[in-house]
Coordinates of N, CA and C in Angstrom, one line a residue:
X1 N 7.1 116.1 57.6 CA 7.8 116.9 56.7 C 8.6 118.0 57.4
X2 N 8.1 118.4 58.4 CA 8.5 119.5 59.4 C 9.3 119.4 59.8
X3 N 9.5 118.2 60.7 CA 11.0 117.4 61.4 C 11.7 117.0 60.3
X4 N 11.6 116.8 59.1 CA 12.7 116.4 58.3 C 13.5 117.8 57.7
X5 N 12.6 118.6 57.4 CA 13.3 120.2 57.0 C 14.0 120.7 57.8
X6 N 13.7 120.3 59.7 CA 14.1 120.8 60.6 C 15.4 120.4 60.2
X7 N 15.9 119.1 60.3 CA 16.7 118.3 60.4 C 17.9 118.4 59.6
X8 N 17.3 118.5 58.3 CA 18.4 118.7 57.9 C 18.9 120.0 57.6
X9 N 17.9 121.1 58.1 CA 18.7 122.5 58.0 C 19.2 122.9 58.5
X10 N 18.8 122.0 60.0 CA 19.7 122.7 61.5 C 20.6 121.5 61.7
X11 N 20.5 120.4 61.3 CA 21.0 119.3 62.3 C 20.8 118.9 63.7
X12 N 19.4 119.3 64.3 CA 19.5 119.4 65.1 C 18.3 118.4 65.5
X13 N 17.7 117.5 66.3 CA 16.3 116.9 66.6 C 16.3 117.4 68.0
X14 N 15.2 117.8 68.1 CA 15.3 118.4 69.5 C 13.5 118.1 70.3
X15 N 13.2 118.3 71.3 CA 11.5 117.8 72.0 C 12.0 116.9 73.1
X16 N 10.2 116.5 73.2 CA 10.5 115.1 74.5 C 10.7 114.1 73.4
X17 N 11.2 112.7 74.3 CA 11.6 111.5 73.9 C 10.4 111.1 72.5
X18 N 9.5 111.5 72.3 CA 8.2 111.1 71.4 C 8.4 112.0 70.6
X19 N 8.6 113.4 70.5 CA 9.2 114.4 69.4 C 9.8 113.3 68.7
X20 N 11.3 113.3 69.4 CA 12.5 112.6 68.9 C 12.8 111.5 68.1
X21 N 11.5 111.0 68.9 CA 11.3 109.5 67.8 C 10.6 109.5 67.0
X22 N 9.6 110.2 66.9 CA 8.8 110.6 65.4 C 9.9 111.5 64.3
X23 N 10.7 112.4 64.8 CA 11.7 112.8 63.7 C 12.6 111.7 63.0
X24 N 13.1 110.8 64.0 CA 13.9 109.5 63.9 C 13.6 109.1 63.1
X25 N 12.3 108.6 63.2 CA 11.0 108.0 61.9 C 10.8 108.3 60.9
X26 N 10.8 110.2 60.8 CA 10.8 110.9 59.6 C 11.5 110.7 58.6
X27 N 13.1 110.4 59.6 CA 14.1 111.1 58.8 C 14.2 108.9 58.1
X28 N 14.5 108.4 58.9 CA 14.0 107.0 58.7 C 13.5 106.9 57.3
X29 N 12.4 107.2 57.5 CA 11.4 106.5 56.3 C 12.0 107.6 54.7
X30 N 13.1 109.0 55.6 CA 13.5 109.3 53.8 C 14.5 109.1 53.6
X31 N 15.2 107.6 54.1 CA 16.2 107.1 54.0 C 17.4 107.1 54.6
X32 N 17.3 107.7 55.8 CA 17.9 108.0 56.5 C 18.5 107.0 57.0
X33 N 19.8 106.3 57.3 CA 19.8 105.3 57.7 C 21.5 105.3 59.2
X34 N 21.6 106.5 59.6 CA 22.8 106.7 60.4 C 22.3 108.2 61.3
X35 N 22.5 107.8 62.5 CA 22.5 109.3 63.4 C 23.9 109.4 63.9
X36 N 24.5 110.7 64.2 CA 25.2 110.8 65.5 C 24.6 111.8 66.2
X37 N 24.5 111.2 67.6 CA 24.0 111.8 68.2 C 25.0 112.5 69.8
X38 N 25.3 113.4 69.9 CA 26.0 114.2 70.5 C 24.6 115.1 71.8
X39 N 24.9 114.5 72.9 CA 24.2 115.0 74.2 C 24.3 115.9 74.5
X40 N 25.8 116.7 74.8 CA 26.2 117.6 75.6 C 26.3 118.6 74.4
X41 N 26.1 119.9 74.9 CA 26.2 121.4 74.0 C 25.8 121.8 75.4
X42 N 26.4 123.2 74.3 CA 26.3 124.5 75.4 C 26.8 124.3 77.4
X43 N 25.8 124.8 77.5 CA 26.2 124.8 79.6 C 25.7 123.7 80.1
X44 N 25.3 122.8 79.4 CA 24.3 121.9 80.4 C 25.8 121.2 81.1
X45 N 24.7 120.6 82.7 CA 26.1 120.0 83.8 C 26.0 118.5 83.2
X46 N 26.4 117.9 83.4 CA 26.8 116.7 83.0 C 25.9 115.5 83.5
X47 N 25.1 115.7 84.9 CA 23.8 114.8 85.5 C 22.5 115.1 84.4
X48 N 22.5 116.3 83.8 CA 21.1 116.8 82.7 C 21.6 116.0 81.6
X49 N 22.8 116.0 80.9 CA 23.6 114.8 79.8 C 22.8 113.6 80.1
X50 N 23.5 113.3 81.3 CA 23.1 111.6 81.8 C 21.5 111.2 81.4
X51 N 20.8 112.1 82.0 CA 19.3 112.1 82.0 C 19.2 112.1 80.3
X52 N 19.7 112.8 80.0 CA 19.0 113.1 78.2 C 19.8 111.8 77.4
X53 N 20.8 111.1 77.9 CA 21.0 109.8 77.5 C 20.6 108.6 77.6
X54 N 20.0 108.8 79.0 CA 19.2 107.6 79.6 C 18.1 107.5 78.4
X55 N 17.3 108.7 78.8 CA 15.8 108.9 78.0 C 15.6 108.7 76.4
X56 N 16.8 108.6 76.0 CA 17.1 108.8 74.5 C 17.3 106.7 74.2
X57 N 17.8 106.3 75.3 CA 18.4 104.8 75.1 C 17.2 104.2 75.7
X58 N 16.3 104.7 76.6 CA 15.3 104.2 77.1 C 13.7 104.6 76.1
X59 N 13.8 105.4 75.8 CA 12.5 105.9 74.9 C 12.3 106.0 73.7
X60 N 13.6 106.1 72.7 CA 13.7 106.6 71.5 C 14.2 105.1 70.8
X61 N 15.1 104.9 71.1 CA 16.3 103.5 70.5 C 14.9 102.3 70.7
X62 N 14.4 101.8 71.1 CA 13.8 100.7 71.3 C 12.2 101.0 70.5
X63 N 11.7 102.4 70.2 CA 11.2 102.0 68.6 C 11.7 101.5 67.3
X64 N 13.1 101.3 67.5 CA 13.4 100.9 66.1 C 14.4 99.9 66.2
X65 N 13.9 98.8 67.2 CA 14.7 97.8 67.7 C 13.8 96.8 66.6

């Protein structure tokens, strides 16, 4: 319920890959059925993007395959 208030007040999911996917889940099971999901904000360099894309396609996406 925490990650879903989070979610939709900030728009934001944020943790490690296992946070991420339990909100995914959250928001999932209250019918959630579309993310966009945007990597880059703020300063980060573009190799920390890469990594937080990878981890996201490798740890998150394939619970709900």
């Amino acid at each position: 319920a925490e990650a879903i208030r989070y979610a939709l007040s900030s728009g934001t999911l944020i943790g490690s890959a296992e946070d991420v996917a339990e909100q995914v889940a959250e928001l999932r099971e209250a019918g959630v059925g579309h993310l966009l999901c945007q990597m880059s904000f703020g300063y980060l360099d573009h190799e920390r993007i890469k990594r937080s894309m990878r981890r996201f396609g490798e740890k998150v996406i394939p619970a709900f395959g």
